[in-house]
Amino acid sequence: VLWQQDTGEWMQRLDSDPNLGACALYFADGKRKVDYVLVYHCHRRPSARDSPDQHRLSVISNGSFPLRAAQKGPEEGKAERGEVSVDLGPADPAEGEKRMIREEFEANLKEAGLEMEHGSEHKAHGHTFVRIHAPWQVLSREAEFLKIKVATKKVRHRAPLPSSTLDFIQSVDLGCTFYWLCGLCVHTFLSTLLGITTLIAKGVYESAFPLHDVSCPLLPILHDEWARYGVFYKYQPVDLIRKYFGEKIGLYFAWLGVYTQLLIPASLVGIIVFLYGCATLDTNVPSLEMCDTMQNFTMCPLCDGACDYWELSTACSTARASHLFDNPATVFFAIFMSLWAAMFLEHWKRRQISLNHSWDLTGMEEEETHAVTHHSKLIFGVTFSAVFSVIIYRITVSALMAMSTDGATKANIRVTVTATAVIINLVVILILDEIYGTVAVWLTELEIPKTETNFEERLILKAFLLKFMNAYAPIFYVAFFKGRFAGRPGGYVYVFNDYRMEECAPGGCLIELCIQLSIIMLGKQLIQNNIFEIGIPKLKKLYRTLKDKEQAPSESEEQQGRVRPQWVLDYGLEPFNGLTPEYMEMIIQFGFVSLFVASFPLAPLFALLNNVIEIRLDAKKFVTELRRPDAIRAKDIGIWYNILSGMGKFSVIINAFVISFTSDFIPRLMYQYMYSDTGTMYGFIDHTLSYFNVSNLKPGTAPVVSNYPKEVTFCRYKDYREPPWSPDAYQFSKHYWAILAARLGFVILFQNLVMFMSVLVDWVIPDVPKNISEQQKKEKAMLVDVFLREEKEKLQLIQSLFSKDVSQASSFPSNKRSLQQPPLGHGDHCFPRPRGRAASFSQFSRQESVSPWHETTRHTAV
Amino acid sequence: VLWQQDTGEWMQRLDSDPNLGACALYFADGKRKVDYVLVYHCHRRPSARDSPDQHRLSVISNGSFPLRAAQKGPEEGKAERGEVSVDLGPADPAEGEKRMIREEFEANLKEAGLEMEHGSEHKAHGHTFVRIHAPWQVLSREAEFLKIKVATKKVRHRAPLPSSTLDFIQSVDLGCTFYWLCGLCVHTFLSTLLGITTLIAKGVYESAFPLHDVSCPLLPILHDEWARYGVFYKYQPVDLIRKYFGEKIGLYFAWLGVYTQLLIPASLVGIIVFLYGCATLDTNVPSLEMCDTMQNFTMCPLCDGACDYWELSTACSTARASHLFDNPATVFFAIFMSLWAAMFLEHWKRRQISLNHSWDLTGMEEEETHAVTHHSKLIFGVTFSAVFSVIIYRITVSALMAMSTDGATKANIRVTVTATAVIINLVVILILDEIYGTVAVWLTELEIPKTETNFEERLILKAFLLKFMNAYAPIFYVAFFKGRFAGRPGGYVYVFNDYRMEECAPGGCLIELCIQLSIIMLGKQLIQNNIFEIGIPKLKKLYRTLKDKEQAPSESEEQQGRVRPQWVLDYGLEPFNGLTPEYMEMIIQFGFVSLFVASFPLAPLFALLNNVIEIRLDAKKFVTELRRPDAIRAKDIGIWYNILSGMGKFSVIINAFVISFTSDFIPRLMYQYMYSDTGTMYGFIDHTLSYFNVSNLKPGTAPVVSNYPKEVTFCRYKDYREPPWSPDAYQFSKHYWAILAARLGFVILFQNLVMFMSVLVDWVIPDVPKNISEQQKKEKAMLVDVFLREEKEKLQLIQSLFSKDVSQASSFPSNKRSLQQPPLGHGDHCFPRPRGRAASFSQFSRQESVSPWHETTRHTAV
C-alpha cells in the first residue's frame, strides 16, 4: 500500500513489522486508537523498573461509575500512584499536589466522555504516558458543536447540506481527516475547557501532544510530495498539509508558498536591474571620470595627522562597484518593489479567502477578541522607548567601532574593512537575537495579558520589534547617518574629543549599504538555516541517543527485536514550539526584500533561493523531526499580516529616502538637467567636489609626513560648499540647498505616488476571487429557490387541506389582534415540513419516525 | 393616546376624525392593513370620472382561484382595464404591453401569498393604487427566512433566543416594528425576486412605496422628540428612527449625529485658534512691520502700464486679517484636525459595531459582492481623465476671469474683488452641481454595472468625484497655483500674449484662500439648505396644490367633509430618492472641515451650526414631507465610509502643503532661527522682499503716469531672488532654495508624523467597544455552558437507559467500522432533545405535542 513507500526514520522502523507498528497506535485492546497523549514525570528511581510485558492499565469505561469510585477503581493505577507518592512525597512536597491536580483533571476528562489508558513505559525513564481516546460519542458531540458554529455558512457553501453530525463528519472526512478532527476535538476540549496549557506551565504535566498517525495514508504522501528537496519546483500539497497538521500550519505553508512564488518575478526584475548596471558600467560617465587618472583630483586627507592627501582615481573600483547598484534602473526597481509588496499582500488576502472557502472556515469566528487594556499600552510605550534606546546604543557602538578600525585606511582597503566590521556585526546580531527573544517574553509577562492569543500577539510584536531593530540598526546607520555629520575639512565634527565622525567612501554610501545588506542577509540566512535549524537539532538528537544508550544499554538490546509504541517514539521527537520562529525569520527576510531593496536589487533573488530550501527544510522538520502539533483552527495568519502590511508601508518611505539621500540619483539628475552646460554627465565629479584651502587646516590636523607627489594648495572634498575665495567660504552653497530641495521633493513625490498606486492595486485586485464570489452567489440563489419552492408546497398543502379556513386565518387586521390570537399564528410553525437544506434540525424531527430512539424521545419530552 | 398629540400636517387632518383616519389605512374590509402601495397611471381622460362612492375593488382571496380565473374574476377591475385599453390603446401602443406585464406581475404576487386591493381613486386623476397586504403567513415565512440568516449569530448575542418565528417577531416588535417588518418583507420580496425597480424604470408602475403608518405610536414620538428644532441639543432617538424607517436611514442619522457631535470639540479648538490669532494681532511683528508707514517699502506695479508703484503699508488690513488665520496655532490645529478625522472614523466604526450589535445586524451578510469587471474600470479611467480635464478647464477659466477683473486694482479693494469673483464662482458651482449629477448617472449607465448596489456605488463614486472637483477646484487653484507662476518684475509670465498671471495679495495667498473657503462653504450650505432643501419642495407643493384645485374644484369641495385615504395622501408627498444627496452634502462639507482646515480654523464651527439645523431639517423632511421610504437593512454606510477615509488621508497631504506653501509659516520660522541677527521677527518683511531695478522693466510695462510721491530707482517685490547688483541678478537666491527645502522637509515630516499618529489612534481605540466585546464573550461562554450541560444530560440519559450497550457502541476502533455502523452513529441524532438556545428548530418539533396541527403533520409526513 501507499503508506509503506516511506523514507522517514520512524516509519522505517514500522516497516520492519507493519502489524506491530499498527498495533503501537492503539490501546491495549488493539481497537481503540490513541488520539492524544499526556506525559508526566514521576521522578521514580530507575531501579523501580517494570518488566516490559507488564502494562499497567487503567481503562475506565465512560462515566458509568460515580466519579470518585472511578478514580479508585482500577487497581493498578492506584497502586502505581501510591508507589509514586511514597517514593517522592517528602523529597518534593509539590509532587503530591500535582498528583491531586492530575487526578482531578483526569476525572474531568472522564466525565467529559474521554477514555484513557494509563500506563508507564519502561523505556521512558519514569515518564508516564496517559493515552487518550476520544470515542465516537464525544467526537460527534464536538463535531456538532463545530457544526453549530459553521451551520449558517454551510447552508450557503455546500450544495448538499449535511443533515446530521455523521454526514458532517463524513463530508470533511478523507481517510484520516477523521483523526485530525479527533485531535482537534480533544485539543479544543483540553485547552479551552480544562486549561492544559496552565497545567503544563505549572509542571503538572510535562507535555501533551497528539500522536503522529502512522496508519494515515497522508503521511507518506506528504513525505514524498512535500518534504523532499527533489520536489522543490512543485506546488505544495496545501490541502493535505492542512488535513494532517490543521489549518494554522496549513496557512503558514500556504503563505510561505505565495511569498516564494511572488519572489520569482521580483528576482527576475532584480537580476535585470543588476545586469543593466553591469551593461552600462563602461559607459557610465561619473565612474569613468573617477577612474580617469588625467582628471587628477587631489582629495583632502581622511584623518588627522596620519593620513595623507590622496588621488580620487584610487577609489575607482568602489565607484565602479557602486554603479552596479546605484543606477537609474534602481529607482524604477524601488517603485516596482513597493508595488510588489502591495501586490503580495493583496494576493495573499485572496489566497486566504480561497483557502477559507475551500477549508470551510468562512463561518468561523475569532476565538478571542483583541481587547487591549490601556494599562498594557502604557507599558508598551516603555517597551518602545527601550527599543529606541537600543537602536541609539547600537548606532553609537557601531560608530565607535567603525572609527577605531578606521585608523590609517587607504581607500581601496576600505571595502575589506567594512566587510570585516559587518561580519563582527552579524555575529553580534545573531547572539542578540537569542537574548532579545527572552527579553520579549519577559516584557510581555510584565504586561499580564488577559488571554492566550493576546499573549502570543504581544509577544510576537515585541519580539519582532526587538529583532527588527537588531537586524536593521546597522543598516539604518549606514544608510542615513554615516557620513552625514562628519563636518568638512577644517571643521570636522569630533566625538569624545578625539574621534572624527566616519565618512562614506567617495563612491557614495550606497555601496557600503549594499555590502552590509548582502553580508547580513546571506550570513543570517545561511547561519540560521544551516547551523540553528539543521545542525543544532541533529546534535541534540545525537546527544539524546548517546545518553539513552549509556543509561539503558540492556534495555536497548532487549528492545531491538520489538517496536516501541508510537507515543514513546513521538515523545523522543522535538516538541513543537509554535510557528513564531518560522514566521519571524521570514518577516525579517521580507524586510530585506522590501525595505532597502533600492540599494540591493539582488535581495529578492537571495530570498528566493533561501525560501526554496526553507520550505522543504520546514516540511522535513514537521514530518520527521517534530512531535505532531495540535491541529488548531485559524482563518488567517493573525498579527503577521499586520506586521507585513506595516512593513510594506514603512518600506515606501525608506526606499524614498535611500534613493534620494543615500544614492547619488538626485544630484546626478540635477547636474544633468540644471547645472551641466552640455546637458551630459561630463563634469559631474568636479561639480560634487568642493574646494578647500589647505592653509585653513587647523593646527595639528595637516598630514605630518606627506608623500603626495605634488604641492597642494587646494584639496577637494565631497560636499556642496562655497569655495575658499567666496565671501562666505565653506558655507553650504546654493547648489546644496537646491539639491536638498530636490531630494526632499523626490521623497514627497515618490511616497505619495507609490501610496496612491498601492491603493490602486488594492482596489483593482478584488479581495474575493471571482470564481468564489460567483460560487457563493449561485449557492445563495439556490438556497432561496429551494426555500421558496418548499414554502410554496407548504402553502398549497395548507390551502388544499383548509381552503375554507385560510381566508379567515390570513386576514390579520391589527397587531394587537395578532397577539391575542396565538394559535392562528402558531399553527404555521407547528408544521414541521422539511425546510430545505436550511433546516437541518427540522430534518432531525422527521427522522424520529424511523428512529429506534423514537419512543424514548416521547417519554422524555412529555 | 400618545399618537394623537401630533403636529404633522397630514396627521392633523386625521385628528379631525380619528376613526376615518384609522380606516383609511385598511382594505375595504376594514381589517387588513395596507402595507405597501403600487401606483400606475392609466392615462384616462378626466371626463371618465367615477362617483366618489364607487370604489371599484378587486379583492382577491389568496390563491384559492386558479390564477387566470382570478384575474378575470372581479368584474369592475376587468371593466376598468377594458375601458383603459379601449381609450388609450391606439394612442400609446406600449400601454397594452405594460398592462400585460402588470397582470403577470400581480399574478406572481398573489402566487407568493400577498393580498391585493385593486382600486382607482377619483382624486388621483387616473392613478390606480394597488394596495398590498402581507398576510401573517407570508410575513412569518419572510421572517423565518430573515431569521435563518441571523440564526447562528442570534445564538450568541441574545440571551433568550427566540425559538419560533412568532417569538422572533415579538422580540423585534414594539408596536409598529411589526409593520416595519411587513414593509421590509414586502419590499425585499418585490425587489429581490420580482424586480419592481425594473418595472418602475420601464414605466409599468409609476411608483411603489410603503404607507406611513399613522396608527403607529412611533410617529408622533419621532415628531416631537426628533423632527423639531426645539430638541436640537438632544441626542437623536436613533433606535426609534431605525424602527420606523429601517436600518439604512437609521445609520445615516446615527452617522450624522456622531459627526455633528465630534464637530463640537473641533469647533472649540478652532475658536481658540482663531482667538489666539486675534489676541496676538497687535504683537505680531510681521503685520506691524507691514502697517508701519515709516518702513516705506516701495512696491513694484501690479500690472503693466496702468498700475503705479505703491506703498506696502496700504496692504496693512490684509496683513492683519491674514494673521488671524495664519499663525503658529494653525499648524497645531492642522495636526489636531488630521487626528480628529482619524478619530472620527474610528469613533464611527465603534458606533456602527454597537448599532450592529443592538440592532442584531451582526450576522447579516452583504447582499451583493462588489465584483468589479475590468471593462468598467477602463471606462472609469476615462471618467477620471474627464474629471481632470474639468479641473484644468476650471482653473484656466477662473484664472482668466480673475485676471480680467483685476484690471486696475488697488490693494485694499483686492478683497472685495476676490469676494465677488468667488460669489460668481459659487453660482457656477451650484449650477454645475446639478449638471454633474446627471453626468454621473449617464457615465455610470455607460458602464452597465451588474447589480443594483454596484450601480449605486459607482454612481456615488462618480458623482462624488465630479462634485468634489466642482466644489474644490477654485480652492485648489487659490491654494496652490495662484501667484506661483506669475514670474517677476521684468520677467512676468504672460498667457494669451496679453494677460499677466495673477498674483496673491502681499499678505499671502492664505487670506484669499480663507475668503474663498468661507464664502463657498457658507454660501453652499445656506443656499442648498434654504433654497434647494426647503424652498423648492415648498414651491413644488404649492404648485401641485394649486394645480389640483384648478383641475378638480368640484371634487375638492366634495371631499372637504371626508378624509382621503392614506395612500392618496402619501402619494401627494415627495418621493424618497435615496440618501445619496444627504450623504453627498455632508461629505463635501467634511472636505471643507478636513482638507483646508489649516487655512480656515472656523470651518468646523460653521459646519457644526449647519449640521444642528440639518439634522432637524432632514428629520422634518422624512417625517412629514416624504413618502415613507422602503425599510432597507444595511450594516454600514457603504462606500461613504471609504470616501470619508480616503478624504481623511488626502487631507493630511493637503494640509501639509497648505501650511508649508500657502502660509508663511516656514519662511517666518526660517527667518527667526536662521537669518535674523537678533533671533526675533524684526526685519522679516524686508527679508521677504527682493529688489528690482526699475530700469530693467521691459519697454511699455513701466507705469504710464506715475503719481508716486518719490523718485523710484528700486522697487520691491515678494520673492527670494538675487538683487540687481548680484552677478546672477534676479536668479533665485540661496534663501529661496533653503526655504524650499525647509518647506518640503516640513511636508514630509508633517505627513509621516500625522500618518503615524493616525495609525496609533486607529490602534489605541479598539474597533469593538469594550462592553460589547465583553457581552459577546459572556454570551458565548453561556452558550458553551448550556450546550455542555445539555450534552451531559443527554449522555447520562443514554447511559442510564442503555448502560450495557454504551461500551460497545462507543468503542470505535477504525474509520471503516464507523461507516459500516450507521445506526449507532445515527442514534445520537435521532434524539431530539432541546439543544439549548442554539437549536430553535428542534423546539419546533417539541411544540408538535401541544399543537392543534399535530395530527395533520403526522398525516402528511408519513
XYZ file of C-alpha atoms in Angstrom, chain A residues 195-588:
394
model
C -6.628 24.589 30.623
C -3.966 22.046 29.754
C -1.573 24.890 28.939
C -1.719 26.114 32.503
C -1.136 22.621 33.812
C 1.918 22.208 31.632
C 3.181 25.620 32.719
C 2.739 24.569 36.333
C 4.630 21.358 35.695
C 1.697 19.095 36.464
C 2.170 17.533 33.074
C 5.368 17.595 31.140
C 3.798 17.707 27.745
C 0.639 16.987 25.808
C 0.548 16.133 22.152
C -1.472 14.217 19.595
C 0.190 11.167 18.064
C 1.695 11.005 14.616
C -0.811 8.931 12.742
C 1.249 6.206 11.119
C -1.837 4.433 9.837
C -2.855 7.506 7.911
C -2.033 7.312 4.200
C -1.481 11.064 4.167
C 1.844 10.860 5.920
C 3.818 9.047 3.222
C 2.240 11.277 0.609
C 3.426 14.331 2.495
C 6.781 12.709 2.834
C 7.185 12.079 -0.882
C 5.381 15.030 -2.374
C 6.300 17.723 0.068
C 9.155 17.069 2.462
C 11.743 16.355 -0.233
C 14.181 18.727 -1.918
C 13.523 16.885 -5.167
C 10.046 18.386 -5.457
C 11.174 21.982 -4.889
C 9.687 23.129 -8.199
C 6.230 21.788 -7.370
C 3.348 23.488 -5.590
C 2.952 22.334 -2.020
C 0.038 19.961 -1.288
C -1.510 22.585 1.000
C -4.825 20.780 1.387
C -3.076 17.656 2.591
C -0.866 19.644 4.939
C -3.969 21.179 6.425
C -5.619 17.782 6.743
C -2.720 16.373 8.665
C -1.472 19.376 10.642
C -4.528 21.594 10.906
C -5.382 24.992 9.475
C -2.841 27.097 11.312
C 0.151 25.226 9.964
C -1.539 24.822 6.590
C -1.886 28.586 6.389
C 1.767 29.092 7.250
C 2.911 26.899 4.404
C 0.382 28.379 2.028
C 1.657 31.816 2.936
C 5.268 30.754 2.502
C 4.322 29.320 -0.877
C 2.655 32.504 -2.062
C 5.577 34.582 -0.843
C 8.158 32.369 -2.527
C 6.164 32.253 -5.724
C 5.901 36.034 -5.863
C 9.625 36.324 -5.232
C 10.203 34.852 -8.698
C 9.122 37.932 -10.697
C 10.843 40.193 -8.148
C 14.084 38.220 -8.558
C 13.839 38.400 -12.327
C 13.383 42.157 -12.333
C 16.178 42.452 -9.763
C 18.520 40.480 -11.986
C 17.617 42.634 -14.971
C 18.328 45.790 -12.962
C 21.671 44.358 -11.871
C 22.509 43.339 -15.439
C 21.575 46.821 -16.604
C 24.129 48.114 -14.099
C 26.760 45.721 -15.471
C 25.992 46.626 -19.074
C 26.202 50.372 -18.528
C 29.320 50.092 -16.372
C 31.687 51.102 -19.135
C 29.575 53.918 -20.462
C 28.799 55.454 -17.083
C 30.337 58.896 -17.128
C 30.727 59.521 -13.361
C 32.619 56.274 -12.740
C 34.719 56.835 -15.871
C 35.572 60.301 -14.621
C 36.502 58.950 -11.227
C 38.791 56.344 -12.737
C 40.347 58.827 -15.139
C 43.829 59.472 -13.754
C 44.098 62.503 -16.028
C 41.462 64.368 -14.049
C 43.768 64.382 -11.050
C 41.513 65.411 -8.172
C 43.586 65.898 -5.049
C 41.471 64.881 -2.116
C 41.772 66.160 1.431
C 43.207 63.675 3.969
C 40.729 61.271 5.519
C 42.106 61.560 9.036
C 44.049 63.981 11.086
C 47.831 63.865 11.048
C 48.391 60.267 9.982
C 46.567 60.449 6.645
C 47.978 61.945 3.509
C 46.358 63.705 0.562
C 45.160 61.169 -1.998
C 44.079 60.915 -5.615
C 40.414 60.304 -6.295
C 41.249 57.822 -9.044
C 42.458 55.369 -6.384
C 38.809 54.945 -5.375
C 37.987 53.836 -8.911
C 36.965 50.272 -8.039
C 34.472 51.414 -5.416
C 32.957 53.808 -7.887
C 32.544 51.089 -10.491
C 31.033 48.670 -7.975
C 28.756 51.428 -6.808
C 27.309 51.865 -10.259
C 26.140 48.245 -10.292
C 23.598 49.096 -7.624
C 23.212 52.829 -7.984
C 21.874 53.482 -11.436
C 18.650 54.915 -12.851
C 17.110 51.433 -13.040
C 17.283 51.278 -9.248
C 14.629 53.983 -8.949
C 12.341 52.025 -11.176
C 13.108 48.922 -9.161
C 12.286 50.644 -5.868
C 8.883 51.686 -7.205
C 8.367 48.230 -8.611
C 9.180 46.580 -5.304
C 6.886 48.867 -3.321
C 4.056 47.902 -5.628
C 5.201 44.328 -5.453
C 4.811 44.407 -1.677
C 1.272 45.786 -2.034
C 0.538 43.165 -4.676
C 1.888 40.414 -2.460
C -0.394 41.414 0.405
C -3.407 41.560 -1.898
C -2.512 38.264 -3.437
C -2.231 36.657 -0.051
C -5.576 38.108 1.020
C -7.168 36.451 -1.997
C -5.431 33.159 -1.375
C -6.525 33.286 2.258
C -10.133 33.839 1.261
C -9.906 30.973 -1.236
C -8.492 28.721 1.441
C -11.112 29.844 3.942
C -13.725 28.944 1.420
C -12.357 25.542 0.475
C -11.493 24.710 4.091
C -14.924 25.816 5.298
C -13.572 28.414 7.671
C -15.781 31.215 6.440
C -18.205 30.906 9.292
C -15.528 30.581 11.914
C -15.416 33.295 14.480
C -12.296 34.535 16.066
C -11.963 32.834 19.381
C -10.509 35.825 21.119
C -11.424 39.431 20.727
C -8.338 41.521 20.884
C -9.447 43.850 23.591
C -6.424 45.661 24.846
C -6.181 47.404 28.143
C -4.819 50.874 28.461
C -2.521 49.783 31.205
C -0.676 47.396 28.959
C -0.415 50.037 26.269
C 1.393 52.290 28.651
C 3.857 49.598 29.410
C 4.121 49.014 25.722
C 5.208 52.629 25.411
C 8.006 51.845 27.819
C 8.988 48.853 25.696
C 9.011 51.045 22.657
C 11.340 53.563 24.211
C 13.542 50.689 25.363
C 13.735 49.598 21.763
C 14.691 53.087 20.707
C 17.408 53.335 23.261
C 18.695 50.010 21.945
C 18.929 51.416 18.444
C 20.696 54.541 19.629
C 23.085 52.475 21.696
C 23.756 50.230 18.730
C 24.429 53.145 16.426
C 26.819 54.729 18.860
C 28.683 51.494 19.407
C 28.963 50.656 15.741
C 30.067 54.204 15.015
C 32.789 53.941 17.635
C 33.760 50.504 16.407
C 33.917 51.623 12.805
C 36.013 54.619 13.783
C 38.576 52.651 15.701
C 39.128 50.245 12.832
C 39.388 53.232 10.541
C 42.875 54.053 11.805
C 45.075 54.546 8.753
C 42.871 53.421 5.891
C 43.536 53.632 2.259
C 40.501 53.902 0.039
C 40.950 50.526 -1.654
C 41.094 48.533 1.555
C 38.016 50.340 2.740
C 35.692 47.649 1.418
C 37.596 44.943 3.241
C 37.449 46.879 6.458
C 33.744 47.496 6.047
C 33.137 43.840 5.321
C 35.008 42.586 8.396
C 33.259 45.143 10.560
C 29.940 43.932 9.225
C 30.797 40.315 9.924
C 31.530 41.177 13.535
C 28.214 42.980 13.466
C 26.495 39.877 12.160
C 27.801 37.724 14.971
C 26.565 40.290 17.473
C 23.179 40.269 15.739
C 22.857 36.507 15.939
C 23.743 36.466 19.623
C 21.470 39.381 20.478
C 18.654 37.714 18.518
C 18.517 34.949 21.083
C 18.750 37.350 24.006
C 16.001 39.562 22.616
C 13.672 36.571 22.331
C 13.958 36.128 26.091
C 13.612 39.853 26.736
C 10.390 39.913 24.689
C 8.910 37.084 26.784
C 9.902 38.866 29.965
C 8.451 42.187 28.804
C 5.212 40.531 27.750
C 4.871 38.744 31.055
C 5.208 42.127 32.761
C 2.116 43.291 30.935
C -0.008 40.401 32.246
C -2.105 39.948 29.114
C -5.549 38.531 29.597
C -5.804 35.753 27.070
C -3.507 33.324 25.403
C -3.968 34.722 21.900
C -3.408 38.142 23.297
C -0.222 36.982 24.952
C 1.007 35.433 21.757
C 0.278 38.562 19.733
C 2.054 40.880 22.127
C 4.976 38.559 22.391
C 5.235 38.431 18.630
C 5.011 42.188 18.310
C 7.692 42.787 20.899
C 9.998 40.074 19.668
C 9.527 41.426 16.180
C 10.368 44.992 17.153
C 13.472 43.923 19.034
C 14.687 41.579 16.337
C 13.870 44.104 13.659
C 15.918 46.758 15.414
C 18.692 44.269 15.943
C 18.823 43.247 12.295
C 18.322 46.669 10.796
C 20.001 49.146 13.133
C 23.431 48.865 11.482
C 21.828 49.100 8.061
C 19.909 52.211 9.048
C 23.104 53.658 10.418
C 24.963 53.189 7.147
C 22.036 54.343 5.032
C 21.113 57.528 6.826
C 23.652 58.520 9.439
C 27.111 57.516 8.354
C 28.991 60.472 6.961
C 26.064 62.883 7.335
C 27.504 64.576 10.350
C 31.181 64.373 9.609
C 31.636 68.080 9.036
C 34.144 69.430 6.490
C 37.913 69.809 6.293
C 38.968 72.380 8.806
C 35.673 71.935 10.631
C 35.317 68.257 11.333
C 32.938 67.042 13.951
C 34.677 65.276 16.797
C 33.125 62.919 19.293
C 34.769 62.164 22.626
C 37.276 64.898 21.760
C 39.442 62.675 19.607
C 37.407 60.681 17.131
C 36.363 62.171 13.827
C 32.932 61.032 12.641
C 33.206 58.409 9.965
C 32.697 59.319 6.304
C 31.390 57.279 3.398
C 33.614 56.154 0.559
C 33.858 58.571 -2.376
C 31.636 56.233 -4.424
C 28.783 57.038 -2.072
C 27.362 55.346 0.977
C 25.213 53.097 -1.192
C 27.975 50.616 -1.891
C 28.680 50.259 1.810
C 24.968 49.792 2.447
C 24.980 47.152 -0.238
C 27.862 45.219 1.318
C 26.265 45.494 4.733
C 22.950 44.212 3.398
C 24.315 41.306 1.418
C 26.524 40.058 4.244
C 23.860 40.351 6.919
C 21.182 38.859 4.729
C 23.214 35.972 3.374
C 25.012 35.366 6.620
C 21.869 35.404 8.694
C 20.115 33.036 6.345
C 22.987 30.644 5.932
C 23.938 30.529 9.570
C 20.414 30.415 10.948
C 19.276 27.864 8.389
C 22.256 25.590 8.481
C 23.509 25.808 11.993
C 20.463 26.673 14.065
C 17.811 24.824 12.102
C 19.709 21.778 10.881
C 22.866 21.441 12.921
C 21.678 22.035 16.456
C 18.676 19.672 16.314
C 20.927 16.974 14.875
C 23.418 17.482 17.697
C 20.651 17.415 20.286
C 19.355 14.175 18.856
C 22.801 12.648 18.803
C 23.311 13.652 22.404
C 19.972 12.150 23.409
C 20.648 8.910 21.586
C 24.046 8.601 23.219
C 22.617 9.338 26.631
C 19.836 6.806 26.146
C 22.287 4.118 25.153
C 24.522 4.869 28.074
C 21.702 4.908 30.600
C 19.917 1.798 29.438
C 22.197 -0.403 27.418
C 20.442 -3.586 28.458
C 17.017 -2.279 27.562
C 18.010 -1.182 24.104
C 19.268 -4.670 23.405
C 16.104 -6.081 24.863
C 14.143 -3.750 22.653
C 15.897 -4.395 19.402
C 13.518 -7.156 18.459
C 10.313 -5.201 19.036
C 8.897 -1.847 18.073
C 8.453 0.803 20.707
C 4.928 2.198 21.000
C 4.200 5.263 18.912
C 3.842 7.517 21.938
C 7.334 6.697 23.114
C 8.709 7.305 19.644
C 6.860 10.609 19.380
C 7.975 11.653 22.835
C 11.520 11.219 21.608
C 10.965 13.855 18.899
C 11.448 17.565 19.400
C 8.394 19.298 20.844
C 6.640 21.761 18.569
C 7.126 25.285 19.833
C 4.764 27.251 17.646
C 5.187 28.906 14.303
C 6.567 32.172 15.651
C 10.255 31.493 14.854
C 9.377 30.374 11.326
C 7.272 33.441 10.652
C 9.780 35.724 12.317
C 12.598 34.529 10.098
C 10.526 35.082 7.002
C 9.309 38.509 8.070
C 12.816 39.729 8.792
